[in-house]
Short mmCIF file of C-alpha atoms and ligand atoms in Angstrom, two decimals:
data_model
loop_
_atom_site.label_atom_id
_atom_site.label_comp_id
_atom_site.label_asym_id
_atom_site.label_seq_id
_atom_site.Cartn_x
_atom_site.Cartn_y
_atom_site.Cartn_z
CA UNK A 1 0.00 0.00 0.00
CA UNK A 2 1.14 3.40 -0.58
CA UNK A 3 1.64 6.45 1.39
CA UNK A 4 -1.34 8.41 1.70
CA UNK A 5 -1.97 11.17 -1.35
CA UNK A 6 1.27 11.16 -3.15
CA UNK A 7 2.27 14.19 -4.98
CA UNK A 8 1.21 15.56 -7.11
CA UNK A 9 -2.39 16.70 -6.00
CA UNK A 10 -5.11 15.36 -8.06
CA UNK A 11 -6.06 18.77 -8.74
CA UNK A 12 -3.31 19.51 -10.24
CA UNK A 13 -2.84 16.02 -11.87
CA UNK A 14 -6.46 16.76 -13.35
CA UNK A 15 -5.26 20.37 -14.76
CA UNK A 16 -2.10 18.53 -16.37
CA UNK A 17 -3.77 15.48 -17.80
CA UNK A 18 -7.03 16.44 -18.84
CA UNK A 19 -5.64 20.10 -19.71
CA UNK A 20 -8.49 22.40 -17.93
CA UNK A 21 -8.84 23.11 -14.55
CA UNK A 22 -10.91 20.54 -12.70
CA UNK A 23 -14.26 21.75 -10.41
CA UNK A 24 -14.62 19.57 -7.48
CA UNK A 25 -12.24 16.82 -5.60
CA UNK A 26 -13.59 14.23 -3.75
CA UNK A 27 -11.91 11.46 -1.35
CA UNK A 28 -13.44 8.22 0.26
CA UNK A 29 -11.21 5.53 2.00
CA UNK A 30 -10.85 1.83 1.82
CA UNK A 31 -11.53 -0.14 4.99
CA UNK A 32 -10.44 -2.84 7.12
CA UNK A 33 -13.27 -4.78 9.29
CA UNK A 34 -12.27 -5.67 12.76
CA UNK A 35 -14.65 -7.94 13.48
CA UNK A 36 -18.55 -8.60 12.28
CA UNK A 37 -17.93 -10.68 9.32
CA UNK A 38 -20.47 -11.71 6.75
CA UNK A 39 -23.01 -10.12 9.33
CA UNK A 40 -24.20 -7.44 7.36
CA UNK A 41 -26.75 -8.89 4.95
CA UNK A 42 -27.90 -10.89 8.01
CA UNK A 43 -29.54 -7.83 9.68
CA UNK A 44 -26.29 -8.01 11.86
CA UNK A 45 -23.65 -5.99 13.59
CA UNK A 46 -20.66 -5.23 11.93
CA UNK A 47 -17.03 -2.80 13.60
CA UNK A 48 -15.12 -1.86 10.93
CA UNK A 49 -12.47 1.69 10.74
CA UNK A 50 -11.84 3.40 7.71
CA UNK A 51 -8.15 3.25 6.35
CA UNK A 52 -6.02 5.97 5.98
CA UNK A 53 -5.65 5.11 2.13
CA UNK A 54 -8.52 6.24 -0.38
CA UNK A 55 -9.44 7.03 -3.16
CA UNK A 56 -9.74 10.32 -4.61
CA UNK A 57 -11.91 11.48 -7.99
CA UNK A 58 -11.11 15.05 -9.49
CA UNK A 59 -13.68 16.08 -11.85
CA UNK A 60 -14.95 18.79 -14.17
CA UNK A 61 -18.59 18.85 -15.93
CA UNK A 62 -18.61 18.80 -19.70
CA UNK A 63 -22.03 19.42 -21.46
CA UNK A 64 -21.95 16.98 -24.82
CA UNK A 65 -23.31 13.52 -22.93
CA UNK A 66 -19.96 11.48 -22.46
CA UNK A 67 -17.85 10.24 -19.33
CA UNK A 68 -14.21 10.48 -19.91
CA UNK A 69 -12.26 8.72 -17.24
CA UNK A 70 -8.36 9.16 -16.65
CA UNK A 71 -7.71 6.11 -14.17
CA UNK A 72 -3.70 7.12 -13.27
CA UNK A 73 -3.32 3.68 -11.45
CA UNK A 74 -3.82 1.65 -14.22
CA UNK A 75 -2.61 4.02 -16.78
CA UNK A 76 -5.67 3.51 -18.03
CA UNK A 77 -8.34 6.05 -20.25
CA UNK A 78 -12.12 5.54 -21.46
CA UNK A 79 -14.39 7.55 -22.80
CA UNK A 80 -18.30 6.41 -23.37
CA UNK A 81 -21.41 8.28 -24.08
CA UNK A 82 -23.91 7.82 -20.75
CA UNK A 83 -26.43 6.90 -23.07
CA UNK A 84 -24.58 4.01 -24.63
CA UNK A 85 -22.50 2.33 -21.67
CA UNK A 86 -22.64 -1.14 -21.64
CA UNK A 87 -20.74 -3.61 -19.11
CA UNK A 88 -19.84 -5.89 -22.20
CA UNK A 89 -17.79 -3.10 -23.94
CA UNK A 90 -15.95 -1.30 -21.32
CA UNK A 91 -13.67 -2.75 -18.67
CA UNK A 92 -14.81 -3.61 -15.08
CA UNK A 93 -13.68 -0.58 -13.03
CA UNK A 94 -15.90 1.58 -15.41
CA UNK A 95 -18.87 0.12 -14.30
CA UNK A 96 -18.77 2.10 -11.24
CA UNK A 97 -18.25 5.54 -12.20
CA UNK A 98 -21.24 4.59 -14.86
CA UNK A 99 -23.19 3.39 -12.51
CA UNK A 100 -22.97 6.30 -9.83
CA UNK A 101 -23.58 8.86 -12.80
CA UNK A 102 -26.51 6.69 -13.89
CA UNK A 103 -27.71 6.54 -10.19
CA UNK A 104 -27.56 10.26 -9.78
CA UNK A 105 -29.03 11.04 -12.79
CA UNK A 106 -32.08 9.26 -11.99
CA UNK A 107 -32.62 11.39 -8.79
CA UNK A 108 -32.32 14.59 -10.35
CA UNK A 109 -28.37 15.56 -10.64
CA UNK A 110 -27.71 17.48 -13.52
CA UNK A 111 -25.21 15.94 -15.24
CA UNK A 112 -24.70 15.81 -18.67
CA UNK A 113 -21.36 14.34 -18.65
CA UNK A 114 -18.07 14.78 -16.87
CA UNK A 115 -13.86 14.75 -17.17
CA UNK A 116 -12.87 12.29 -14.27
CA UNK A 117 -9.49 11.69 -12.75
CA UNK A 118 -8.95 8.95 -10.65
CA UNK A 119 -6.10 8.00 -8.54
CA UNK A 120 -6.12 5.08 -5.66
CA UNK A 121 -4.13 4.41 -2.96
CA UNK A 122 -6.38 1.45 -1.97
CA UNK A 123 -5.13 -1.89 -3.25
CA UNK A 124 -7.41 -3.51 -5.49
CA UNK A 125 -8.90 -6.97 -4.81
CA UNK A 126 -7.66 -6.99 -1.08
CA UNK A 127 -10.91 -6.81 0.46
CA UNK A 128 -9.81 -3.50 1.77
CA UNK A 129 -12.91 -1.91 -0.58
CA UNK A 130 -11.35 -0.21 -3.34
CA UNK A 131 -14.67 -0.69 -5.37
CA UNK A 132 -16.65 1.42 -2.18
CA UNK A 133 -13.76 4.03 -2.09
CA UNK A 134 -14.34 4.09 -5.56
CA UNK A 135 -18.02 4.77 -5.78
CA UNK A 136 -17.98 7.10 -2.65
CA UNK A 137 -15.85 9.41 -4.02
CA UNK A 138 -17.37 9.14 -7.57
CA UNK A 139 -20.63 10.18 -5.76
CA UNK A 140 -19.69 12.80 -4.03
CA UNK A 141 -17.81 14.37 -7.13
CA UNK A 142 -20.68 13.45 -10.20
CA UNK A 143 -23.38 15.00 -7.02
CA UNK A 144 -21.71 18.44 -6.32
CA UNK A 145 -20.99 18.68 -10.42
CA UNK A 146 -24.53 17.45 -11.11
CA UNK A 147 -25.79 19.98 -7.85
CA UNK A 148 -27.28 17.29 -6.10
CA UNK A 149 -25.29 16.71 -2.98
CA UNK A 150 -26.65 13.82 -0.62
CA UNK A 151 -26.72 12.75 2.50
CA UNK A 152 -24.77 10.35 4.40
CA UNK A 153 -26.41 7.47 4.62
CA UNK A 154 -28.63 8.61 1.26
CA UNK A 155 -24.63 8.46 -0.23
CA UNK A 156 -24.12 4.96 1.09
CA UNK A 157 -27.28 3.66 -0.36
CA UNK A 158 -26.76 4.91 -3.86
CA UNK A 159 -23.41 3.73 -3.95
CA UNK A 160 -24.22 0.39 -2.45
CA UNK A 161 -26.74 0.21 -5.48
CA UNK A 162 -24.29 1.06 -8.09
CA UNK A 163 -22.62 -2.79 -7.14
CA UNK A 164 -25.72 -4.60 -6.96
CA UNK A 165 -27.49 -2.98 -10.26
CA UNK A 166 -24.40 -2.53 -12.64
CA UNK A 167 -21.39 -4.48 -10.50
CA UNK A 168 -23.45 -7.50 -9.71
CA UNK A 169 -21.77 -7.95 -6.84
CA UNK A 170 -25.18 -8.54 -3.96
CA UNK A 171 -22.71 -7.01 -0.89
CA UNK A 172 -24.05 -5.75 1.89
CA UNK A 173 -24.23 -2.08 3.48
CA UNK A 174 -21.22 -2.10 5.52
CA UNK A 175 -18.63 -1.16 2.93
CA UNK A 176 -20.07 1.83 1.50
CA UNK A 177 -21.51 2.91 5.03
CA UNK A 178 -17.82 3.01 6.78
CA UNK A 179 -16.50 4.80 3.61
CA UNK A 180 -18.99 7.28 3.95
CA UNK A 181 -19.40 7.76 8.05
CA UNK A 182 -16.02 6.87 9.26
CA UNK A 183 -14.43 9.11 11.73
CA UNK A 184 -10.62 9.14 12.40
CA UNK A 185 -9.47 7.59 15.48
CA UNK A 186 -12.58 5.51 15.93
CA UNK A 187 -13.68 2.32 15.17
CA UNK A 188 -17.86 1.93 13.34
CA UNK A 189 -19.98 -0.15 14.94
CA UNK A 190 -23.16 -0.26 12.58
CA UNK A 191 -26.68 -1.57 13.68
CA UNK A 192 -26.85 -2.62 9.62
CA UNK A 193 -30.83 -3.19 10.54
CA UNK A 194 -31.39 -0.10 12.23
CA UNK A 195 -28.66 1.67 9.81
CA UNK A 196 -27.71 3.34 13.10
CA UNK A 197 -24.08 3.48 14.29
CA UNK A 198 -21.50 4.54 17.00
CA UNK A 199 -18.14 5.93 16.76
CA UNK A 200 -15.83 4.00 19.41
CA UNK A 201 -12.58 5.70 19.88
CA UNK A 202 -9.85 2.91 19.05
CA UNK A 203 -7.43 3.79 22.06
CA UNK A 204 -4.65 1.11 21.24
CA UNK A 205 -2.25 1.81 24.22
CA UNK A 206 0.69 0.73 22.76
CA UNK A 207 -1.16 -1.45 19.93
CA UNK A 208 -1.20 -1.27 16.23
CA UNK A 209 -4.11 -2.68 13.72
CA UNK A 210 -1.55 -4.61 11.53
CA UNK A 211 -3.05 -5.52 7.97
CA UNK A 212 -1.44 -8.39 6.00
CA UNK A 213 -1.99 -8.82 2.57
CA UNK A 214 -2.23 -13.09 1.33
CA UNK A 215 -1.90 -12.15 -2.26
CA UNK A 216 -4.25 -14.14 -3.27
CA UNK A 217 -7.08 -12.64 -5.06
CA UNK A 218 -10.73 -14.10 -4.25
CA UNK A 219 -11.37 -15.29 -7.42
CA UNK A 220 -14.41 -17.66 -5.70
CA UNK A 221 -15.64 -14.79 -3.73
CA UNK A 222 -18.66 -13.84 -5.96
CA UNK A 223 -20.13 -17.29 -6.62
CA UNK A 224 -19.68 -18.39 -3.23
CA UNK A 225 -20.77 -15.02 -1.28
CA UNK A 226 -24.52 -15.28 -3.13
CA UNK A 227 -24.38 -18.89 -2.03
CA UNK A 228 -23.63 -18.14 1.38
CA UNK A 229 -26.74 -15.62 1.54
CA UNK A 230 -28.74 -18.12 -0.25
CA UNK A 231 -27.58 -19.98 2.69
CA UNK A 232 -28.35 -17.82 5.02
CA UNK A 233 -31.86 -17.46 3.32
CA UNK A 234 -32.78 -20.88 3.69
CA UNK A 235 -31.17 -20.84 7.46
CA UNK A 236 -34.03 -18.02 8.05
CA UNK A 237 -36.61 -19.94 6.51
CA UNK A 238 -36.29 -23.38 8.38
CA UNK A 239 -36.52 -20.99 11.94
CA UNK A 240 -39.34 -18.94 11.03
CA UNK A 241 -41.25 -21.98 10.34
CA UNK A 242 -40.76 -22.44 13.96
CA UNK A 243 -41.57 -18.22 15.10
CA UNK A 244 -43.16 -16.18 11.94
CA UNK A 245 -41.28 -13.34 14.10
CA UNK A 246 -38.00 -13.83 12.42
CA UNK A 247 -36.85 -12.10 9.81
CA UNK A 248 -33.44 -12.27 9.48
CA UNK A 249 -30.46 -14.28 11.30
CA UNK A 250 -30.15 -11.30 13.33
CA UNK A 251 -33.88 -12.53 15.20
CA UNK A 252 -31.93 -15.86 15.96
CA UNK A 253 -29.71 -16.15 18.51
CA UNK A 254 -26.79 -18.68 19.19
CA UNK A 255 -28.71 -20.90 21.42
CA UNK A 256 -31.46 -21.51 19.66
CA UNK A 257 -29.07 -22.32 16.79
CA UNK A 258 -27.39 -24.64 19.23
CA UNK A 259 -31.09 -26.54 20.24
CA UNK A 260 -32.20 -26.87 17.11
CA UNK A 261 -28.43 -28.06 15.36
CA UNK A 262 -29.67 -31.76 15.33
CA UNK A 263 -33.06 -31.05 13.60
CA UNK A 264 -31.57 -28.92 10.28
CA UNK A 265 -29.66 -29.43 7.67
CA UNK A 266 -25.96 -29.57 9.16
CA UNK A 267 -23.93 -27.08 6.47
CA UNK A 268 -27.20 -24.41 7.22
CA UNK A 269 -26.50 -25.29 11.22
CA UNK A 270 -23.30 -24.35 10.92
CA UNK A 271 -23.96 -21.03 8.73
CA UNK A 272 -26.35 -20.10 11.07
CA UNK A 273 -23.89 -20.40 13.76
CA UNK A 274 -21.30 -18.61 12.38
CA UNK A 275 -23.74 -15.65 11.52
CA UNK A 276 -25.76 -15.85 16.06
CA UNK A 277 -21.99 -16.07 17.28
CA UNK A 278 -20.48 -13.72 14.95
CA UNK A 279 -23.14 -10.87 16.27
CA UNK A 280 -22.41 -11.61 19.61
CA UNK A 281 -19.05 -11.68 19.37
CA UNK A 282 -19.31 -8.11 17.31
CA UNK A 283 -21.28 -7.14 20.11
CA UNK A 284 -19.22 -8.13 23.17
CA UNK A 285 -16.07 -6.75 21.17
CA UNK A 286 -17.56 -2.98 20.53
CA UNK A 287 -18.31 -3.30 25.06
CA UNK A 288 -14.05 -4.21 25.34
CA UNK A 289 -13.46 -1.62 23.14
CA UNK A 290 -15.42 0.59 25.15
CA UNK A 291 -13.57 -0.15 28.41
CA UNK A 292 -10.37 -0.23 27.09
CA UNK A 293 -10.11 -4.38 27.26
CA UNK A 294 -7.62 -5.27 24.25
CA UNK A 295 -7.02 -8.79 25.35
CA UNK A 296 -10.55 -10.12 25.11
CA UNK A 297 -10.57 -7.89 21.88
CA UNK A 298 -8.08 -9.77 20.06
CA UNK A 299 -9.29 -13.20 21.53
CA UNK A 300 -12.84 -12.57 20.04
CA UNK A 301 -10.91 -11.38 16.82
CA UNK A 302 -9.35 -15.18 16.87
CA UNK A 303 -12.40 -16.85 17.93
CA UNK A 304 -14.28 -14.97 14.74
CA UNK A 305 -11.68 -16.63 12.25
CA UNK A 306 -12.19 -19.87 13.23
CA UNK A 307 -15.76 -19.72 12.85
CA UNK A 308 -15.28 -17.93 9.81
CA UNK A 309 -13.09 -20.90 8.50
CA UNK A 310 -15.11 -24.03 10.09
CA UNK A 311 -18.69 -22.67 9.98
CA UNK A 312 -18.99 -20.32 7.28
CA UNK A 313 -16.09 -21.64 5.48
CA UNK A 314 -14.76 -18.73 3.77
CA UNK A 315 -11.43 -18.46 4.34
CA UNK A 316 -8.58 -20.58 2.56
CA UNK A 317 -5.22 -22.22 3.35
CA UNK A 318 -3.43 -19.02 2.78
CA UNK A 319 -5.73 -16.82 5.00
CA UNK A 320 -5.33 -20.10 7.64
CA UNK A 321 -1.39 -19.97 7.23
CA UNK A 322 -0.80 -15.95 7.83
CA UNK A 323 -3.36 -16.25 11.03
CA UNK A 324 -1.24 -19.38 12.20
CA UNK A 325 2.00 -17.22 11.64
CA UNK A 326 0.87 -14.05 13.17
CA UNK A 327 -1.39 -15.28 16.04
CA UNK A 328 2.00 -17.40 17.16
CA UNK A 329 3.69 -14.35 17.56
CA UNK A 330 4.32 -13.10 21.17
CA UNK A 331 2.71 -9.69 21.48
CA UNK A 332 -0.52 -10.55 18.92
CA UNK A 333 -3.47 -10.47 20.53
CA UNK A 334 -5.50 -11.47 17.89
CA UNK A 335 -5.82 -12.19 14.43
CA UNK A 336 -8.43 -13.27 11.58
CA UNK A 337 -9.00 -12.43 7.63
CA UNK A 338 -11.27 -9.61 7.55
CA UNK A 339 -13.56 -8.91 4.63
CA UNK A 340 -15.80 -11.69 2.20
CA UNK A 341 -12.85 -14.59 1.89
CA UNK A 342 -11.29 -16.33 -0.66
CA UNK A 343 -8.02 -14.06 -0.37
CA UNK A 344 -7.50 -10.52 0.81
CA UNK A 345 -6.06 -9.38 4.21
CA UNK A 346 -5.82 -10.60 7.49
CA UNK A 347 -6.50 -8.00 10.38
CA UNK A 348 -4.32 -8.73 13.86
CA UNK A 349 -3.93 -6.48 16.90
CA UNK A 350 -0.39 -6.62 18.10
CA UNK A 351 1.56 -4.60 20.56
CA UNK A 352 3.88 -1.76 19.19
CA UNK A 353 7.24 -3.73 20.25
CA UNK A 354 6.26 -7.27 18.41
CA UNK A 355 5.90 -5.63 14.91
CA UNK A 356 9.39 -6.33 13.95
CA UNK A 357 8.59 -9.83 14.94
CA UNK A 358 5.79 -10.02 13.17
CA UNK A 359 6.79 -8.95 9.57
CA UNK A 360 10.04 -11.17 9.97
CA UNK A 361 7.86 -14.31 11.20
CA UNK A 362 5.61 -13.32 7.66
CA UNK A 363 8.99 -12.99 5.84
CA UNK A 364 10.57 -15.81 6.35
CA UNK A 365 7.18 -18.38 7.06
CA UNK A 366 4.73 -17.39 4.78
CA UNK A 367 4.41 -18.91 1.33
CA UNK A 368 3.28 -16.29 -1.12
CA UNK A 369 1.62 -18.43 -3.25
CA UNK A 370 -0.56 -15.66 -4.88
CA UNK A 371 0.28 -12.47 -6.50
CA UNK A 372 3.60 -11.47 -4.55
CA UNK A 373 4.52 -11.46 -1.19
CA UNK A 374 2.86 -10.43 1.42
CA UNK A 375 3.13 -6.85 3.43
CA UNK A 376 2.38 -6.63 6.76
CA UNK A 377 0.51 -2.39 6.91
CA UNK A 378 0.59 -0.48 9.99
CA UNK A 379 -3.18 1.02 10.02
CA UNK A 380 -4.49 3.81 11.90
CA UNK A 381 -8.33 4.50 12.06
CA UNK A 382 -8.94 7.08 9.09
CA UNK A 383 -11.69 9.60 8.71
CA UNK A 384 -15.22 8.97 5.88
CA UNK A 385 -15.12 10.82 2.45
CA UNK A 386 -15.33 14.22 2.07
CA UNK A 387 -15.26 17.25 -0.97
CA UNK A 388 -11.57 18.05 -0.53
CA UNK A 389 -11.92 20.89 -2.75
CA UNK A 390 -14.68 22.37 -5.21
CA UNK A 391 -15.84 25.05 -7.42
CA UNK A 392 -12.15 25.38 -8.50
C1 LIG B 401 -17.88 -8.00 1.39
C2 LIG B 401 -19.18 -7.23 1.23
C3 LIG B 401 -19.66 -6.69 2.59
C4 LIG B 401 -19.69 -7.79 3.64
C5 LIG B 401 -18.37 -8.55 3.64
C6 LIG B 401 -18.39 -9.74 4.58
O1 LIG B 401 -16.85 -7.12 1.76
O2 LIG B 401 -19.01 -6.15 0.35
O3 LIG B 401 -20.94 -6.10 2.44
O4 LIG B 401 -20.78 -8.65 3.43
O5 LIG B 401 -18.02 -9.03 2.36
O6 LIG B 401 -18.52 -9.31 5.89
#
């Protein structure tokens, strides 16, 4: 991962690429999830903090109809009339700046096209939520171009429906809520029923949110994520047979799971079981949080990857190999992947003086078996998007 905002500034990066000055920057970060995994479509409880790496969009309105995207990262540029986008002819990361502008444009923005610069410093296909970053920041630029700024959570939700209508990707609120809400120095503990959340300072005392990257891309992650809410569905369905109360796994709780484990079908048992504990344990970690209890913190954090890897069976032998490495490292309190599965990061909470130890244990144990090796990122709680700078 890179530093945050390398020079130059996008605003001027805008000015020298596109070759006009641009009208409005915008900036939404990536995010790691601490705990609350796979919760989120459940009705659940999820604790994620915003990164200090995002994404940032400088654009300027243009009046003839098209999109023209500069995407620095990938040294990438596309232009395509908003009339005439189609996912089949234009590559996958332009499907959610087209999306977003379509969004807005159906409630109300004015836009009739736009000159976009993009630059990330959120990894892509890390489960850190580039593709949020990316559509936060793309919403807050096309809105205040298009004069139709939006609210928070009114941001979240159009974003969130950019990746189900024109991403296809059926994800949950979390990622585009954190991205949006986020404040620096705190942990987000979202109600993602309610849609109502709490900032919870993250006071590490001598602790550091480590975040290593496997490598490996989740290449299964979309097949097998609408499987596991089918899943989860189907879990639902079998218990309100039982209580026409229940809605979602969030109306279940653990025991009940546990009394009725012999009677159901055992992979939805153990799905269901994953999803009761998981809330709890989001729960009970957002109260050690509160009163400064970093042990039991990290110990739910473990507890919450090995239900992630024997009930809800999402992780993979690479994931399982970097939490083996890092949670045997003196210091490291805790340790699980964080984010759908398949690949990505794991998150671990270790103290300040056992990071050394840590990225030499990853150095010299871990099998990069994916796309490179992998980097063990010192993160700090970040602050949600924002208009860096407009009406330039
Ligand atoms: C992905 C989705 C989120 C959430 C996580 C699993 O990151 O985008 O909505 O469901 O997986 O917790």
């Amino acid at each position: 991962m890179r530093p945050p905002s390398p020079a130059p500034h996008p605003r001027d990066e805008f000015a020298c690429r596109v070759g006009r000055p641009c009208f409005v920057v915008a900036r939404a970060p990536g995010r790691v999830n601490l705990i609350g995994e796979h919760t989120d479509y459940n009705e659940g409880f999820v604790l994620p903090m915003a990164l200090e790496q995002s994404t940032w969009v400088a654009a300027a309105p243009r009046d003839d109809g098209h999109i023209r995207v500069v995407a620095t990262d990938l040294d990438d540029e596309r232009t395509w009339s908003m009339q005439d986008w189609s996912a089949a002819r234009y590559p996958a990361w332009t499907r959610y700046i087209a999306g977003v502008a379509e969004l807005l444009h159906r409630r109300g923005a004015r836009l009739d096209g736009a000159d976009v610069l993009i630059r990330s410093e959120v990894p892509v296909g890390g489960g850190l939520s580039s593709s949020a970053a990316l559509e936060v920041a793309t919403a807050l630029a096309l809105g205040t171009i298009g004069d139709r700024v939006l609210g928070a959570t009114e941001l979240a939700d159009l974003c969130r429906s950019a990746e189900h209508e024109f991403a296809q990707v059926p994800c949950g609120i979390m990622d585009q809520y954190v991205s949006v809400l986020a404040q620096a120095g705190c942990a987000f503990l979202l109600d993602c029923r309610t849609r109502t959340w709490e900032h919870i300072p993250l006071d590490l005392h001598g602790h550091t949110v480590l975040v290593v990257n496997s490598g490996v891309h989740h290449a299964l992650a979309a097949s097998e994520y609408a499987l596991r809410q089918q899943q989860c569905r189907d879990a639902v369905a079998f218990f309100r047979q039982r209580d026409p109360r229940v809605r979602a796994l969030r109306d279940v709780s653990a025991d009940l799971v546990r009394q009725h484990a012999g009677d159901m079908d055992r992979v939805l048992a153990a799905r269901a079981r994953h999803v009761t504990t998981e809330n709890e344990r989001t729960l009970a970690a957002a109260a050690a949080l509160r009163r400064g209890d970093l042990a039991e913190f990290g110990r739910l954090m473990s507890e919450s990857h090995r239900s992630l890897r024997d009930d809800y069976q999402v992780s993979c032998p690479e994931l399982d190999r970097l939490v083996e490495i890092v949670g045997a490292v003196p210091g490291v309190l805790g340790v699980r992947m964080t984010g759908g599965g398949f690949g990505g990061c794991v998150v671990a909470i270790a103290r300040d003086d056992s990071i050394a130890a840590v990225e030499a244990a990853v150095h010299e144990k871990y099998d990069a078996t994916g796309d490179g090796p992998a980097h063990v990122i010192q993160t700090r709680p970040g602050a949600g998007a924002a208009i860096e700078v407009s009406g330039v």
